[in-house]
Coordinates of C-alpha atoms and ligand atoms in Angstrom, one line a residue:
M1 CA 123.9 96.1 114.3
I2 CA 121.1 97.2 116.5
T3 CA 120.8 100.4 114.2
A4 CA 120.8 98.3 111.0
S5 CA 118.0 95.9 112.4
L6 CA 116.1 98.8 113.4
L7 CA 116.4 100.5 109.9
H8 CA 115.2 97.2 108.4
S9 CA 112.6 96.6 111.0
F10 CA 108.9 96.9 109.7
R11 CA 107.9 99.5 112.4
F12 CA 110.6 101.7 111.2
R13 CA 109.6 101.5 107.6
L14 CA 105.8 101.6 108.5
T15 CA 106.5 104.7 110.7
L16 CA 108.7 106.2 107.6
W17 CA 105.8 105.7 105.2
F18 CA 103.5 107.2 107.4
V19 CA 105.6 110.1 107.9
A20 CA 106.4 110.4 104.2
I21 CA 102.7 110.7 103.4
L22 CA 101.9 113.1 106.0
A23 CA 104.8 115.3 104.9
V24 CA 103.3 115.1 101.6
I25 CA 100.0 116.2 102.6
L26 CA 101.3 118.8 105.0
A27 CA 103.8 120.3 102.1
G28 CA 100.8 120.7 100.0
F29 CA 98.5 122.3 102.4
S30 CA 101.4 124.6 103.7
L31 CA 102.0 125.5 100.0
F32 CA 98.3 126.1 99.3
I33 CA 98.1 128.4 102.5
F34 CA 101.1 130.3 101.4
L35 CA 99.8 130.8 97.6
R36 CA 96.7 131.6 98.8
Q37 CA 97.6 134.3 101.3
V38 CA 100.2 135.8 98.3
Q39 CA 96.9 136.0 96.4
V40 CA 95.0 137.6 99.1
L41 CA 97.7 140.2 99.5
R42 CA 98.0 140.7 95.9
T43 CA 94.2 141.3 95.5
E44 CA 94.3 143.8 98.7
T45 CA 97.2 145.8 97.3
E46 CA 95.5 146.2 93.9
T47 CA 92.3 147.5 95.5
R48 CA 94.3 149.7 97.7
L49 CA 96.6 150.9 94.8
T50 CA 93.7 151.6 92.7
A51 CA 92.0 153.7 95.2
Q52 CA 95.2 155.5 96.0
A53 CA 96.1 156.2 92.1
T54 CA 92.5 157.6 91.6
Q55 CA 92.8 159.9 94.5
F56 CA 96.2 161.1 93.6
A57 CA 95.2 161.5 90.1
T58 CA 92.3 164.0 91.4
I59 CA 94.9 165.8 93.2
L60 CA 97.4 166.3 90.3
R61 CA 94.6 167.3 88.3
T62 CA 93.9 170.3 90.3
P63 CA 95.5 173.5 88.7
I64 CA 98.6 174.7 90.8
R65 CA 98.4 178.2 92.1
R66 CA 101.3 179.9 91.0
P67 CA 102.4 183.4 90.9
P68 CA 101.4 185.5 87.8
E69 CA 105.2 185.8 86.6
E70 CA 105.4 182.2 86.4
E71 CA 102.1 181.5 84.7
H72 CA 103.3 181.3 81.2
E73 CA 105.7 178.8 82.0
E74 CA 104.8 175.0 80.9
E75 CA 103.3 173.6 83.5
F76 CA 103.4 169.8 84.3
P77 CA 101.4 168.4 86.8
G78 CA 103.2 167.4 90.4
F79 CA 103.0 167.0 93.9
T80 CA 103.4 169.6 96.2
E81 CA 105.2 169.4 99.5
E82 CA 101.9 169.2 101.3
N83 CA 100.9 166.4 98.7
L84 CA 103.5 164.4 99.5
F85 CA 102.9 164.4 103.0
F86 CA 100.1 162.0 102.6
M87 CA 101.9 159.7 100.7
N88 CA 102.5 156.5 102.1
E89 CA 106.2 155.8 103.0
H90 CA 105.9 152.5 101.2
L91 CA 104.4 154.1 97.9
L92 CA 106.7 154.6 94.9
F93 CA 105.7 157.1 92.3
A94 CA 106.8 158.7 89.3
I95 CA 104.9 161.2 87.1
L96 CA 105.8 160.8 83.3
N97 CA 105.4 163.7 80.9
P98 CA 103.9 162.7 77.3
D99 CA 107.4 162.1 75.9
G100 CA 108.0 159.5 78.7
T101 CA 110.5 162.1 80.6
V102 CA 110.2 161.7 84.5
T103 CA 109.1 165.1 85.9
Q104 CA 108.8 164.1 89.5
K105 CA 109.5 160.6 91.4
S106 CA 109.5 159.3 94.7
E107 CA 113.1 158.6 96.4
H108 CA 113.3 155.0 95.7
F109 CA 111.4 154.6 92.5
P110 CA 113.0 152.0 90.6
M111 CA 114.3 153.7 87.3
D112 CA 116.0 150.7 85.8
A113 CA 112.1 149.1 85.8
L114 CA 110.5 152.1 83.9
P115 CA 111.0 150.7 80.5
T116 CA 109.6 147.3 81.5
L117 CA 107.0 148.7 83.3
T118 CA 106.0 151.0 80.6
A119 CA 105.9 148.2 77.7
A120 CA 104.0 145.8 79.9
W121 CA 101.4 148.7 80.3
A122 CA 101.0 149.5 76.9
K123 CA 100.7 145.7 76.2
N124 CA 97.7 145.3 78.7
P125 CA 96.5 148.7 80.1
T126 CA 93.8 146.9 82.3
R127 CA 96.1 144.9 84.7
P128 CA 98.7 146.3 87.1
I129 CA 102.2 145.1 86.6
E130 CA 104.0 142.9 89.0
Y131 CA 107.7 143.4 89.5
T132 CA 110.3 142.3 91.7
L133 CA 112.5 144.8 92.9
A134 CA 116.1 143.9 92.9
E135 CA 118.4 143.8 96.5
E136 CA 120.0 146.9 95.9
D137 CA 116.6 148.8 95.9
E138 CA 116.8 149.6 99.3
P139 CA 114.6 149.9 101.5
Y140 CA 112.5 147.3 100.1
E141 CA 115.0 144.5 99.5
T142 CA 113.6 141.6 97.3
Q143 CA 110.1 142.4 97.3
R144 CA 107.5 142.1 94.3
V145 CA 105.7 145.4 94.0
L146 CA 102.6 146.2 91.9
F147 CA 102.6 148.9 89.6
L148 CA 99.6 150.9 88.3
F149 CA 99.5 153.7 85.5
M150 CA 97.1 156.2 85.8
P151 CA 96.7 159.0 82.6
I152 CA 96.2 162.6 83.9
E153 CA 94.2 165.0 81.9
L154 CA 94.6 168.7 82.3
E155 CA 92.7 171.1 80.8
H156 CA 95.3 172.5 78.3
D157 CA 95.4 169.4 76.3
L158 CA 98.7 168.4 78.3
H159 CA 98.4 165.6 79.8
A160 CA 100.8 163.3 82.4
Q161 CA 101.1 159.5 83.5
L162 CA 101.4 159.0 87.4
V163 CA 102.7 155.7 88.0
L164 CA 102.3 154.4 91.3
G165 CA 103.5 151.2 93.1
S166 CA 103.2 149.5 96.3
P167 CA 104.9 146.3 97.8
I168 CA 102.4 143.4 97.6
D169 CA 103.5 142.3 101.2
Q170 CA 104.0 145.5 102.8
S171 CA 104.1 144.3 106.5
H172 CA 106.5 141.3 105.7
Q173 CA 103.5 138.9 106.4
L174 CA 105.1 135.9 103.9
P175 CA 108.2 135.6 105.4
R176 CA 106.9 135.3 108.9
L177 CA 103.9 133.0 107.6
A178 CA 106.6 130.5 105.9
V179 CA 108.5 130.2 109.0
A180 CA 105.6 129.5 110.9
L181 CA 104.4 127.0 108.2
V182 CA 107.8 125.3 108.1
A183 CA 108.1 125.4 112.1
V184 CA 104.7 123.7 112.0
F185 CA 105.6 121.2 109.4
G186 CA 108.8 120.0 111.0
L187 CA 107.3 120.1 114.6
T188 CA 104.3 118.0 113.3
L189 CA 106.5 115.7 111.6
V190 CA 108.8 114.9 114.5
I191 CA 105.5 114.3 116.6
A192 CA 104.1 112.0 113.9
F193 CA 107.2 110.3 113.7
G194 CA 107.5 109.7 117.5
G195 CA 103.8 108.9 117.9
G196 CA 103.9 106.6 114.7
Y197 CA 106.7 104.6 116.0
W198 CA 105.1 104.3 119.2
L199 CA 101.9 102.8 118.0
A200 CA 103.7 100.8 115.4
D201 CA 105.8 99.4 118.2
Q202 CA 102.5 98.7 120.0
A203 CA 100.9 97.0 117.1
M204 CA 104.2 94.9 116.4
R205 CA 104.1 93.6 120.1
P206 CA 102.2 90.5 119.3
V207 CA 104.2 89.8 116.3
Q208 CA 107.6 90.0 118.4
T209 CA 105.6 87.2 121.0
I210 CA 104.9 85.0 118.1
T211 CA 108.6 85.5 116.6
R212 CA 110.1 84.8 120.5
T213 CA 107.7 81.8 120.9
A214 CA 108.5 80.2 117.4
R215 CA 112.5 80.7 118.3
D216 CA 112.4 79.1 121.5
L217 CA 110.3 76.3 120.1
G218 CA 111.7 73.2 120.4
E219 CA 110.4 69.6 119.4
H220 CA 109.5 69.0 123.3
D221 CA 107.6 72.2 124.1
L222 CA 104.9 72.1 121.3
N223 CA 102.3 72.5 123.9
R224 CA 103.0 75.9 124.2
R225 CA 100.5 78.3 122.8
L226 CA 100.2 82.2 122.6
N227 CA 96.7 82.2 123.6
L228 CA 96.6 85.9 122.2
H229 CA 92.5 86.2 122.2
R230 CA 92.6 89.6 120.1
P231 CA 89.7 90.3 117.8
D232 CA 91.9 91.5 114.9
E233 CA 94.2 90.3 112.2
L234 CA 97.1 89.6 114.9
G235 CA 94.8 87.6 117.0
E236 CA 93.8 85.8 113.7
L237 CA 97.4 85.2 112.9
A238 CA 98.2 84.2 116.7
A239 CA 95.2 81.7 116.5
T240 CA 96.7 80.2 113.3
F241 CA 99.9 79.9 114.5
D242 CA 98.4 78.0 118.1
S243 CA 96.4 75.6 115.7
M244 CA 99.6 75.1 113.6
L245 CA 101.2 74.0 116.8
A246 CA 98.3 71.8 117.7
R247 CA 98.7 70.3 114.5
L248 CA 102.1 69.9 114.8
Q249 CA 102.1 68.4 118.4
A250 CA 99.8 65.9 117.1
A251 CA 102.0 65.0 114.3
F252 CA 105.0 64.5 116.2
A253 CA 102.9 62.7 118.7
R254 CA 101.8 60.3 115.8
Q255 CA 105.3 60.2 114.9
R256 CA 106.8 59.1 118.1
Q257 CA 103.6 56.5 118.6
F258 CA 104.4 55.4 115.2
T259 CA 108.2 54.8 115.9
A260 CA 107.3 53.2 119.2
D261 CA 104.9 50.7 117.9
A262 CA 107.3 49.7 115.0
S263 CA 110.1 49.1 117.5
H264 CA 107.6 47.0 119.5
E265 CA 106.4 45.2 116.4
L266 CA 109.8 44.4 115.7
R267 CA 111.1 43.3 118.9
T268 CA 108.7 40.5 119.5
P269 CA 109.7 38.3 116.6
L270 CA 113.2 39.2 117.4
T271 CA 112.8 38.1 120.9
I272 CA 111.1 34.7 119.7
I273 CA 114.1 34.3 117.2
E274 CA 116.6 34.9 120.2
L275 CA 114.7 32.5 122.5
E276 CA 114.1 29.8 119.9
T277 CA 117.9 29.9 118.9
N278 CA 119.2 30.0 122.7
R279 CA 116.8 27.1 123.5
A280 CA 118.3 25.3 120.5
L281 CA 121.8 25.9 121.4
E282 CA 121.3 24.8 125.1
R283 CA 122.3 21.3 124.1
P284 CA 122.3 18.9 121.3
R285 CA 118.9 18.4 119.6
T286 CA 117.4 16.0 117.4
P287 CA 117.0 17.0 113.7
K288 CA 113.5 17.3 114.2
E289 CA 113.9 19.9 116.7
Y290 CA 116.3 21.9 114.9
E291 CA 113.8 21.9 111.9
K292 CA 111.1 23.3 114.3
T293 CA 113.3 25.7 115.5
L294 CA 114.3 26.7 111.9
H295 CA 110.4 26.8 110.9
T296 CA 109.7 29.3 113.7
I297 CA 112.6 31.6 112.8
Q298 CA 111.5 31.4 109.1
A299 CA 108.1 32.4 110.2
E300 CA 109.2 35.4 112.2
N301 CA 111.6 36.3 109.7
E302 CA 108.7 36.2 107.1
W303 CA 106.6 38.3 109.3
M304 CA 109.4 41.0 110.0
S305 CA 110.3 41.0 106.4
R306 CA 106.5 41.9 105.8
L307 CA 106.2 44.5 108.4
V308 CA 109.5 46.3 107.2
N309 CA 108.2 46.5 103.7
E310 CA 105.0 47.9 105.0
L311 CA 107.0 50.3 107.0
L312 CA 109.0 51.3 103.9
T313 CA 106.0 51.8 101.6
L314 CA 104.5 54.1 104.2
A315 CA 107.7 56.0 104.4
R316 CA 107.9 56.2 100.9
M317 CA 104.1 57.6 100.6
D318 CA 104.9 60.1 103.4
S319 CA 108.1 61.5 102.0
G320 CA 106.5 61.9 98.6
R321 CA 109.4 59.7 97.3
A322 CA 107.3 56.7 95.8
K323 CA 107.9 56.4 92.3
L324 CA 104.3 56.5 90.8
Q325 CA 104.2 55.3 87.3
L326 CA 100.8 57.0 86.5
E327 CA 98.6 55.5 83.8
H328 CA 95.1 55.0 82.9
L329 CA 93.8 52.0 84.2
D330 CA 90.5 50.0 84.1
L331 CA 89.6 49.5 87.6
S332 CA 87.5 46.3 86.8
D333 CA 90.5 44.7 84.9
L334 CA 92.9 45.2 87.8
A335 CA 89.7 43.8 90.0
V336 CA 89.7 40.6 88.1
D337 CA 93.5 40.1 88.0
V338 CA 93.9 40.6 91.8
V339 CA 91.0 38.2 92.4
E340 CA 92.2 35.5 90.4
R341 CA 95.8 35.8 92.1
L342 CA 93.9 35.4 95.8
T343 CA 91.6 32.7 94.8
T344 CA 94.0 30.0 96.0
L345 CA 94.5 31.8 99.4
A346 CA 90.8 32.4 99.6
E347 CA 89.8 28.6 98.9
K348 CA 92.5 27.7 101.5
H349 CA 90.5 29.6 103.8
G350 CA 87.2 28.1 102.8
V351 CA 86.1 31.6 101.8
Q352 CA 84.2 32.0 98.3
L353 CA 85.9 35.1 96.4
S354 CA 84.1 36.7 93.6
T355 CA 83.4 39.5 91.3
G356 CA 79.9 41.2 91.4
A357 CA 79.0 44.2 89.1
L358 CA 82.2 45.0 87.2
E359 CA 81.5 48.4 85.4
E360 CA 84.4 50.2 83.2
S361 CA 85.9 52.8 85.4
V362 CA 89.1 54.3 84.4
V363 CA 91.5 56.1 86.9
N364 CA 94.9 57.9 86.3
A365 CA 97.2 55.6 88.7
D366 CA 100.0 53.4 89.3
R367 CA 99.3 49.8 88.6
D368 CA 101.4 48.4 91.4
Y369 CA 100.2 50.6 93.8
L370 CA 96.5 50.1 93.1
T371 CA 97.2 46.2 93.2
H372 CA 98.6 46.7 96.6
L373 CA 95.6 48.6 97.9
L374 CA 92.9 45.9 96.2
T375 CA 95.3 43.2 97.9
N376 CA 95.3 44.4 101.3
L377 CA 91.4 44.9 101.0
I378 CA 90.5 41.6 99.7
E379 CA 93.1 39.8 102.1
N380 CA 91.4 41.6 105.1
G381 CA 88.2 40.3 103.7
I382 CA 89.3 36.9 103.3
K383 CA 90.6 36.8 106.9
Y384 CA 87.4 38.3 108.6
A385 CA 84.7 36.7 106.4
T386 CA 83.0 34.5 108.7
G387 CA 79.8 32.1 109.0
S388 CA 78.5 29.1 107.1
A389 CA 79.3 30.5 103.8
P390 CA 82.1 33.0 104.1
R391 CA 82.5 34.9 100.9
V392 CA 84.1 38.4 99.6
V393 CA 82.7 40.1 96.9
V394 CA 84.5 42.9 94.7
E395 CA 82.8 45.5 92.5
T396 CA 83.6 48.4 90.3
G397 CA 81.7 51.3 89.2
T398 CA 81.5 55.0 87.9
D399 CA 79.6 57.8 89.6
L400 CA 80.8 60.7 87.8
P401 CA 82.9 62.0 88.4
H402 CA 84.3 59.4 90.2
A403 CA 85.5 55.9 89.9
W404 CA 85.2 53.2 92.8
V405 CA 85.8 49.8 93.7
R406 CA 84.3 48.0 96.6
V407 CA 85.1 45.0 98.7
T408 CA 82.3 43.6 100.5
D409 CA 82.4 40.9 103.1
N410 CA 80.2 38.8 105.3
G411 CA 82.7 39.0 108.5
P412 CA 81.9 39.9 112.1
G413 CA 81.5 43.6 111.0
I414 CA 83.5 46.3 112.8
P415 CA 82.1 48.2 115.9
P416 CA 81.2 51.8 115.4
E417 CA 83.4 53.1 118.2
H418 CA 86.6 51.5 115.9
L419 CA 85.5 53.3 112.7
P420 CA 87.2 56.6 113.3
H421 CA 90.6 55.1 114.1
L422 CA 90.5 52.1 111.3
F423 CA 93.2 53.3 109.2
D424 CA 95.6 54.7 112.1
R425 CA 99.1 53.1 111.8
F426 CA 99.3 49.8 114.1
Y427 CA 95.4 50.2 114.8
R428 CA 94.0 46.6 115.4
I429 CA 90.7 46.1 116.9
D430 CA 91.4 42.5 118.5
E431 CA 95.2 41.8 119.0
S432 CA 94.3 38.1 119.6
R433 CA 92.8 37.8 116.2
T434 CA 95.9 39.2 114.4
R435 CA 98.9 36.9 114.7
D436 CA 97.7 33.5 113.7
D437 CA 100.7 31.0 114.7
D438 CA 99.0 28.0 113.5
D439 CA 98.9 29.3 110.0
A440 CA 102.1 31.1 109.0
E441 CA 100.5 31.7 106.1
A442 CA 97.4 33.9 107.1
P443 CA 97.5 37.5 106.0
S444 CA 99.6 40.0 108.1
G445 CA 98.0 41.5 111.0
S446 CA 100.3 44.1 111.8
G447 CA 97.6 46.9 111.8
L448 CA 99.1 48.5 108.7
G449 CA 97.3 47.5 106.0
L450 CA 94.6 49.8 106.1
A451 CA 96.7 52.8 106.7
I452 CA 98.5 51.5 103.6
V453 CA 95.2 51.5 101.8
Q454 CA 94.4 55.2 103.0
S455 CA 98.1 56.1 101.8
I456 CA 97.7 54.8 98.1
A457 CA 94.1 56.4 97.8
H458 CA 95.3 59.7 98.9
A459 CA 98.1 59.5 96.5
F460 CA 96.0 59.2 93.4
G461 CA 93.7 62.0 94.7
G462 CA 91.0 59.2 96.3
K463 CA 89.5 58.6 99.5
V464 CA 88.5 55.4 101.4
E465 CA 84.9 54.9 102.9
V466 CA 84.2 51.9 105.4
Q467 CA 80.5 50.9 106.3
S468 CA 80.0 48.0 108.7
E469 CA 77.3 46.5 110.5
V470 CA 78.2 44.1 113.5
G471 CA 77.3 40.7 112.6
K472 CA 76.5 41.2 109.0
G473 CA 79.7 42.4 107.6
T474 CA 81.9 45.1 106.0
V475 CA 82.1 47.4 102.8
F476 CA 85.4 49.1 101.8
T477 CA 84.6 51.7 99.0
V478 CA 87.6 53.5 97.5
W479 CA 86.8 56.6 95.5
F480 CA 89.1 57.9 92.9
P481 CA 88.8 60.8 90.4
G482 CA 88.1 59.3 87.0
G483 CA 85.1 57.9 84.8
Q484 CA 84.3 55.7 82.0
A485 CA 87.0 55.7 79.0
R486 CA 85.5 57.2 76.0
G487 CA 84.5 55.0 72.8
Ligands
LIG501 P1 95.8 44.1 110.0 O1 96.8 44.0 109.0 O2 95.9 43.7 111.3 O3 94.5 43.4 109.2 P2 94.6 46.5 109.0 O4 94.8 47.9 109.1 O5 94.4 45.8 107.7 O6 95.7 45.6 109.7 O7 93.1 46.5 109.7 C1 93.0 47.1 111.2 C2 92.0 46.7 111.8 O8 90.7 46.6 111.3 C3 92.2 44.9 112.1 O9 92.8 44.8 113.4 C4 90.6 44.4 112.1 O10 90.4 44.2 113.4 C5 89.9 45.5 111.3 N1 89.6 45.2 110.1 C6 90.1 45.4 108.9 N2 89.3 45.0 107.9 C7 88.4 44.3 108.5 C8 87.1 43.4 107.7 N3 87.1 43.4 106.6 N4 86.3 43.0 108.9 C9 86.2 43.2 110.1 N5 87.3 43.9 110.6 C10 88.0 44.3 109.6

């Protein structure tokens, strides 16, 4: 189990890669050194062999003094005993007479190789011939030997060939070099593996810390941070992780706050309904009193339905499960429709609701959701417009590549300190203004209206802007990607 996870660990694989690359480099380097050494030895041997062959040829050319009775015999050049004394023990030689027969040779001269050597020499008489001796050709074992042919001309027309051979690696340097290279290769790889694994382990420590923290993290300890503060990539990863935790923590806090606020909002009407029914049931009441109680229950019920609908809309938008029927809509047409629908409500509140400049501005959005957005903004305007001539104006236009819709009222305005929180869920500036008990048909004051506006705008790639001046009024502008219809 542990071994399997170790083998799959990034540290192990990183080290393996590192060692593999090092092995390839080292192998290449060792091979280069080895081949270079072979080359050097060969060149040295060739130089030595040429010098020796010249020297021996001179010796062989020197006429041999013989007793007068032997003078008439055909004389082939050959080494005398004292000449042979100078011969290096590693040297192989053979003297060939013109018809190719061997007249003299060293003990270990490989006779089997002679035809091959002669043929190779005949082919290219300028280059020495490299020949690998067979194992049985003691005492040289399997060795590469360099052979050279040197012609020997004598006074009486008679000439012979001296074949001289010398092992390229006379002192067995190459096997020792190979052993040394293999040992260095192996040792370096072992050290590199150990060191590499240690380094990878050190480098991966922060990752392990991050993993452990992430594993142990529960919903309730989102306040934990890694605080690695390293100036490298892992430090960056840890910082990103920390900021993600901060965002998660804020999101969870918002979620908790939202649930608490939603329950609180629902508890109030439920308490009112309970109190009212209990009071009505305490003792027999007059029909008028029952009617009043039922009206109260109905109003609270409406309030709750509205709140639950708003919560549902938000939940659907949040989860991305809202069924959006996208179509090309002209914001000006939509504004006219919504204004017409809300005119009665505005009149009831003594507010003059009108359209201003309505420029054609086409957006790709869902009609129902855009109507919801516009209704919320206009209802707020109607609710808050004040003064001797309260009014709300709706305008549309394009500012390529955007289309916009704007709702302006001459209400009390919003103090600047509230503006950053205006779109937060359940955020209300003045709680006392929100529930108009005397007027059950007054627009809702749950503090969700603007949050919904923002959610809808975001769903269609738009954004909401608010400008407000205390005592003068408020302007809400919603921007969407879009423009004018062609043609
Ligand atoms: P509500 O349903 O309570 O109106 P909203 O989310 O629509 O909730 O608005 C949040 C708060 O913003 C409100 O409590 C109100 O104080 C303030 N607000 C919204 N629209 C306007 C406006 N046109 N003029 C002044 N204040 C506004």
